[in-house]
Coordinates of C-alpha atoms in Angstrom, one line a residue:
M1 CA -8.3 -10.0 -18.5
A2 CA -4.6 -9.1 -18.3
L3 CA -3.7 -5.4 -18.3
R4 CA -2.0 -4.7 -21.6
K5 CA -1.1 -1.0 -21.0
A6 CA 2.4 -0.6 -19.5
L7 CA 3.0 1.4 -16.4
P8 CA 4.4 4.9 -16.8
A9 CA 8.2 4.9 -17.4
E10 CA 8.8 7.7 -14.8
L11 CA 7.2 5.5 -12.0
D12 CA 9.6 4.9 -9.1
P13 CA 10.9 1.2 -9.1
R14 CA 9.5 0.6 -5.6
A15 CA 6.0 1.8 -6.6
R16 CA 6.3 -0.2 -9.8
Q17 CA 7.0 -3.3 -7.7
L18 CA 3.8 -2.8 -5.7
L19 CA 1.6 -2.2 -8.8
T20 CA 3.1 -5.1 -10.7
E21 CA 2.2 -7.4 -7.9
L22 CA -1.3 -6.0 -7.7
R23 CA -1.7 -6.5 -11.4
R24 CA -0.5 -10.1 -11.1
L25 CA -3.0 -10.9 -8.4
K26 CA -5.8 -9.5 -10.5
D27 CA -4.8 -11.5 -13.6
H28 CA -4.1 -14.6 -11.5
G29 CA -7.7 -14.5 -10.1
E30 CA -9.1 -13.7 -13.6
L31 CA -10.9 -10.6 -12.2
S32 CA -12.3 -7.9 -14.3
M33 CA -12.3 -4.2 -13.2
R34 CA -16.1 -4.5 -12.6
Q35 CA -15.5 -7.6 -10.3
L36 CA -12.7 -5.7 -8.5
A37 CA -15.1 -2.9 -7.8
T38 CA -17.9 -5.2 -6.6
R39 CA -15.7 -7.3 -4.3
T40 CA -13.5 -4.6 -2.8
G41 CA -15.8 -1.6 -2.4
Y42 CA -13.6 0.7 -4.6
S43 CA -15.0 1.9 -7.9
Q44 CA -14.0 0.6 -11.3
K45 CA -12.5 4.0 -12.3
S46 CA -10.5 4.0 -9.1
W47 CA -9.0 0.6 -9.9
E48 CA -8.2 1.8 -13.4
R49 CA -6.2 4.7 -11.9
Y50 CA -4.5 2.4 -9.3
L51 CA -3.4 -0.3 -11.7
G52 CA -2.6 2.2 -14.5
G53 CA 0.0 3.9 -12.2
R54 CA -1.8 7.3 -12.1
T55 CA -2.8 7.1 -8.4
L56 CA -1.3 5.2 -5.5
P57 CA -4.0 2.9 -4.2
P58 CA -4.9 3.4 -0.5
R59 CA -3.8 0.8 2.1
E60 CA -7.3 -0.4 2.5
A61 CA -7.7 -1.2 -1.2
V62 CA -4.4 -3.2 -1.2
E63 CA -5.7 -5.2 1.8
A64 CA -9.0 -5.8 0.0
L65 CA -7.3 -7.1 -3.1
A66 CA -5.1 -9.4 -1.0
R67 CA -8.2 -10.7 0.9
I68 CA -10.2 -11.7 -2.2
S69 CA -7.0 -13.2 -3.7
G70 CA -6.4 -15.3 -0.6
V71 CA -2.9 -14.1 0.1
D72 CA -1.2 -12.7 3.2
P73 CA -1.2 -8.9 2.8
V74 CA 1.9 -8.3 5.0
R75 CA 4.3 -8.2 2.0
L76 CA 2.0 -6.0 -0.1
L77 CA 1.6 -3.5 2.8
A78 CA 5.4 -3.3 3.3
W79 CA 5.8 -2.5 -0.4
H80 CA 2.9 0.0 -0.1
E81 CA 4.6 1.8 2.8
V82 CA 7.9 2.2 0.8
A83 CA 5.9 3.3 -2.3
T84 CA 4.1 5.9 -0.2
D85 CA 7.4 7.6 0.7
T86 CA 8.6 7.7 -2.9
W87 CA 5.3 8.4 -4.7
K88 CA 5.3 11.6 -6.8
P89 CA 1.8 12.1 -8.1
N90 CA 1.2 14.4 -11.1
V91 CA -1.5 16.7 -9.6
P92 CA -2.9 19.5 -11.7
A93 CA -2.6 23.0 -10.3
G94 CA -5.4 24.1 -8.1
T95 CA -6.4 20.6 -7.1
A96 CA -5.9 19.4 -3.5
T97 CA -5.8 15.6 -3.8
Q98 CA -3.5 13.3 -1.9
A99 CA -2.1 9.9 -3.2
G100 CA -3.8 6.9 -1.8
T101 CA -7.0 8.7 -0.5
E102 CA -9.5 7.6 -3.1
S103 CA -13.1 7.2 -1.8
P104 CA -14.7 3.8 -2.0
A105 CA -17.3 3.1 -4.7
G106 CA -20.5 5.0 -4.2
T107 CA -18.9 8.2 -3.0
G108 CA -18.0 9.5 -6.5
D109 CA -14.8 9.3 -8.6
Q110 CA -14.1 13.0 -9.1
A111 CA -11.2 14.3 -7.0
G112 CA -12.4 17.0 -4.6
T113 CA -11.0 20.5 -4.7
R114 CA -10.5 22.9 -1.8
D115 CA -10.9 26.6 -2.1
Q116 CA -8.1 28.6 -0.7
A117 CA -9.1 30.3 2.5
E118 CA -8.9 34.0 2.7
P119 CA -5.9 35.0 4.9
E120 CA -7.0 36.2 8.3
S121 CA -6.1 39.6 9.7
P122 CA -3.9 39.7 12.8
A123 CA -5.7 39.4 16.1
G124 CA -7.4 42.6 17.1
T125 CA -6.9 44.4 13.7
G126 CA -9.8 43.0 11.7
S127 CA -10.1 44.2 8.1
P128 CA -7.6 46.6 6.5
A129 CA -10.2 49.4 7.0
Q130 CA -10.2 48.7 10.7
A131 CA -6.4 48.7 10.8
E132 CA -6.5 52.2 9.3
V133 CA -9.0 53.3 12.0
L134 CA -6.7 51.9 14.7
A135 CA -3.7 53.7 13.2
G136 CA -5.8 56.9 13.2
S137 CA -6.7 56.4 16.9
V138 CA -3.0 56.5 17.9
T139 CA -2.6 59.8 16.1
H140 CA -5.8 61.2 17.6
G141 CA -4.7 60.2 21.1
A142 CA -1.4 62.0 20.6
E143 CA -3.2 65.2 19.5
A144 CA -5.4 65.0 22.6
G145 CA -2.2 64.9 24.8
H146 CA -2.0 61.2 25.5
T147 CA -1.0 58.2 23.3
R148 CA -3.0 55.0 23.6
L149 CA -1.7 51.6 22.3
P150 CA -4.5 49.6 20.6
G151 CA -5.3 46.3 22.3
G152 CA -4.4 44.3 19.0
W153 CA -0.9 45.6 19.0
L154 CA -0.5 44.8 22.7
R155 CA -1.5 41.2 22.0
V156 CA 1.0 41.0 19.1
A157 CA 3.8 42.3 21.4
L158 CA 2.9 39.7 24.0
V159 CA 2.9 36.8 21.5
A160 CA 6.2 37.9 20.1
G161 CA 7.7 37.9 23.6
A162 CA 6.3 34.5 24.3
V163 CA 7.8 33.1 21.1
A164 CA 11.2 34.6 22.0
L165 CA 11.0 33.0 25.4
V166 CA 10.2 29.6 23.9
L167 CA 13.1 29.8 21.5
A168 CA 15.5 30.7 24.3
V169 CA 14.4 27.8 26.4
S170 CA 14.6 25.4 23.4
S171 CA 18.2 26.5 22.8
A172 CA 19.1 25.9 26.4
V173 CA 17.6 22.4 26.4
L174 CA 19.5 21.4 23.2
L175 CA 22.9 22.3 24.7
V176 CA 24.4 20.1 27.4
V177 CA 27.0 22.0 29.6
R178 CA 29.3 19.9 31.6
L179 CA 30.3 20.9 35.1
D180 CA 34.1 20.8 34.4
G181 CA 33.7 23.7 32.0
H182 CA 33.8 21.8 28.7
S183 CA 30.8 22.2 26.5
E184 CA 29.6 19.4 24.4
P185 CA 26.7 19.4 21.9
A186 CA 23.7 17.2 22.8
A187 CA 23.7 13.7 21.5
A188 CA 22.4 13.5 17.9
L189 CA 18.9 12.3 17.5
P190 CA 18.7 8.8 15.8
A191 CA 18.0 8.9 12.2
P192 CA 14.5 7.9 11.3
S193 CA 14.2 4.2 10.5
V194 CA 13.3 3.2 7.0
A195 CA 11.3 0.1 6.5
P196 CA 13.5 -2.5 4.6
A197 CA 12.3 -3.4 1.2
S198 CA 10.5 -6.8 1.3
S199 CA 12.3 -9.7 -0.3
P200 CA 10.9 -10.6 -3.8
A201 CA 8.6 -13.6 -4.1
P202 CA 10.3 -16.9 -4.4
V203 CA 10.7 -18.5 -7.9
Y204 CA 9.8 -22.2 -8.2
T205 CA 11.1 -24.5 -10.9
C206 CA 9.5 -27.9 -11.7
R207 CA 12.0 -30.7 -12.0
I208 CA 9.7 -33.7 -12.6
Q209 CA 11.1 -37.1 -11.9
R210 CA 9.8 -40.5 -10.8
T211 CA 11.4 -42.1 -7.7
G212 CA 10.2 -45.3 -6.1
G213 CA 7.1 -45.4 -8.3
L214 CA 6.0 -41.8 -7.2
W215 CA 6.2 -38.5 -9.1
Y216 CA 8.2 -35.6 -7.5
A217 CA 8.8 -32.1 -8.7
G218 CA 11.9 -31.4 -6.6
I219 CA 10.3 -28.7 -4.4
S220 CA 8.6 -30.7 -1.6
R221 CA 8.4 -34.4 -0.7
T222 CA 5.3 -34.2 1.4
Q223 CA 2.6 -36.8 0.9
D224 CA 0.0 -35.6 3.5
A225 CA 0.3 -31.8 3.9
G226 CA -3.2 -30.3 4.1
L227 CA -3.6 -27.4 1.6
S228 CA -6.6 -25.3 0.9
F229 CA -7.6 -22.0 -0.8
G230 CA -5.3 -19.2 0.4
A231 CA -2.3 -21.4 1.3
A232 CA 1.2 -20.5 0.1
G233 CA 4.6 -22.0 0.1
P234 CA 6.7 -24.8 -1.5
D235 CA 4.1 -27.5 -0.8
V236 CA 1.6 -25.5 -3.0
A237 CA 4.3 -25.1 -5.7
E238 CA 4.9 -28.9 -5.6
A239 CA 1.2 -29.6 -6.1
Q240 CA 1.0 -27.1 -8.9
C241 CA 3.9 -28.8 -10.7
L242 CA 2.3 -32.2 -10.3
L243 CA -1.1 -30.9 -11.5
R244 CA 0.6 -29.6 -14.7
R245 CA 2.3 -33.0 -15.1
A246 CA -1.2 -34.6 -14.9
G247 CA -2.3 -32.3 -17.8
I248 CA -4.4 -29.9 -15.7
S249 CA -3.1 -26.3 -15.7
P250 CA -3.1 -24.6 -12.3
G251 CA -2.0 -21.3 -13.7
G252 CA 1.5 -20.2 -12.8
I253 CA 3.9 -22.1 -10.5
D254 CA 4.0 -19.4 -7.9
G255 CA 3.3 -21.3 -4.6
M256 CA -0.1 -19.5 -4.1
F257 CA -3.3 -21.6 -3.8
G258 CA -5.6 -19.3 -5.7
P259 CA -8.7 -19.7 -7.8
L260 CA -6.9 -21.4 -10.8
T261 CA -5.1 -23.9 -8.6
Q262 CA -8.3 -24.7 -6.7
R263 CA -10.1 -25.3 -10.1
A264 CA -7.3 -27.6 -11.2
V265 CA -7.6 -29.6 -7.9
L266 CA -11.3 -30.0 -8.3
A267 CA -10.8 -31.3 -11.9
L268 CA -8.2 -33.8 -10.6
Q269 CA -10.4 -35.0 -7.8
K270 CA -13.3 -35.5 -10.1
R271 CA -11.2 -37.4 -12.6
S272 CA -9.7 -39.6 -9.9
G273 CA -13.1 -40.4 -8.2
L274 CA -12.2 -38.6 -5.0
D275 CA -14.3 -36.3 -2.8
V276 CA -14.5 -33.1 -4.8
D277 CA -13.8 -30.5 -2.2
G278 CA -11.0 -28.4 -3.7
M279 CA -8.6 -29.2 -0.9
I280 CA -5.4 -31.2 -1.0
G281 CA -5.0 -34.0 1.5
P282 CA -3.4 -37.5 1.7
H283 CA -5.8 -39.0 -1.0
T284 CA -5.3 -36.1 -3.4
W285 CA -1.5 -36.3 -2.9
K286 CA -1.6 -40.0 -3.7
A287 CA -3.4 -39.2 -6.9
L288 CA -0.9 -36.4 -7.8
R289 CA 2.2 -38.6 -7.1
G290 CA 0.8 -41.9 -8.4

């Protein structure tokens, strides 16, 4: 089920980091595109665009994939925020689509287009033909012995005056004048904060050894930590190493208690005559370390 097609070479490294992690979660859970669509509410074609690097997935889609994979979405959402700032979608001319705004499954997969609105005429002038009539009314008034300013032009003059007044007030606010006669510019506004890039996922290495009649993988020495689907950390990585030592593959040694790890725990419990519940407790730890 792994995605064989490489991500576009021009993809920003921060966006590539997010999509690589989403691909890994999909492969780790052995999910097909159809299963992703069914369990997240986003269509199969949408997920093909997301994981293919053609469209940045929306925040809700990232959260949905994290939820069905049983992982904490905080790290993924931090990467998504950084990727949103650096995403440069290749949008065809005349199409008004935004990255990360795909509709969920059932609302269609075609990107919507927006017609360009006709420019409106200035207030009070109406269409070009009406503007000519107004211009003619000024001339006609002059010939009659009095010049009359059309209401539309009066409003334009008032708006221009109001804009000038706002600009003048804004300039006065931005300048701080000290009473001793020295002028100093106003304090510079703080630079917008940029969310720090999330630290990469930890890498675990199995160092299997037997001490005091028990097996250890060099990551955690716990013998009673309760672990279940969705757990993460060094205790999970220790259990994964010991499952592999016992000849049962839990998938990768990534410290994430996902579907493959749960399947391996069930197999070990069945083989050891334990309660087959897919959770690791003192009895299962004893079977792993014995």
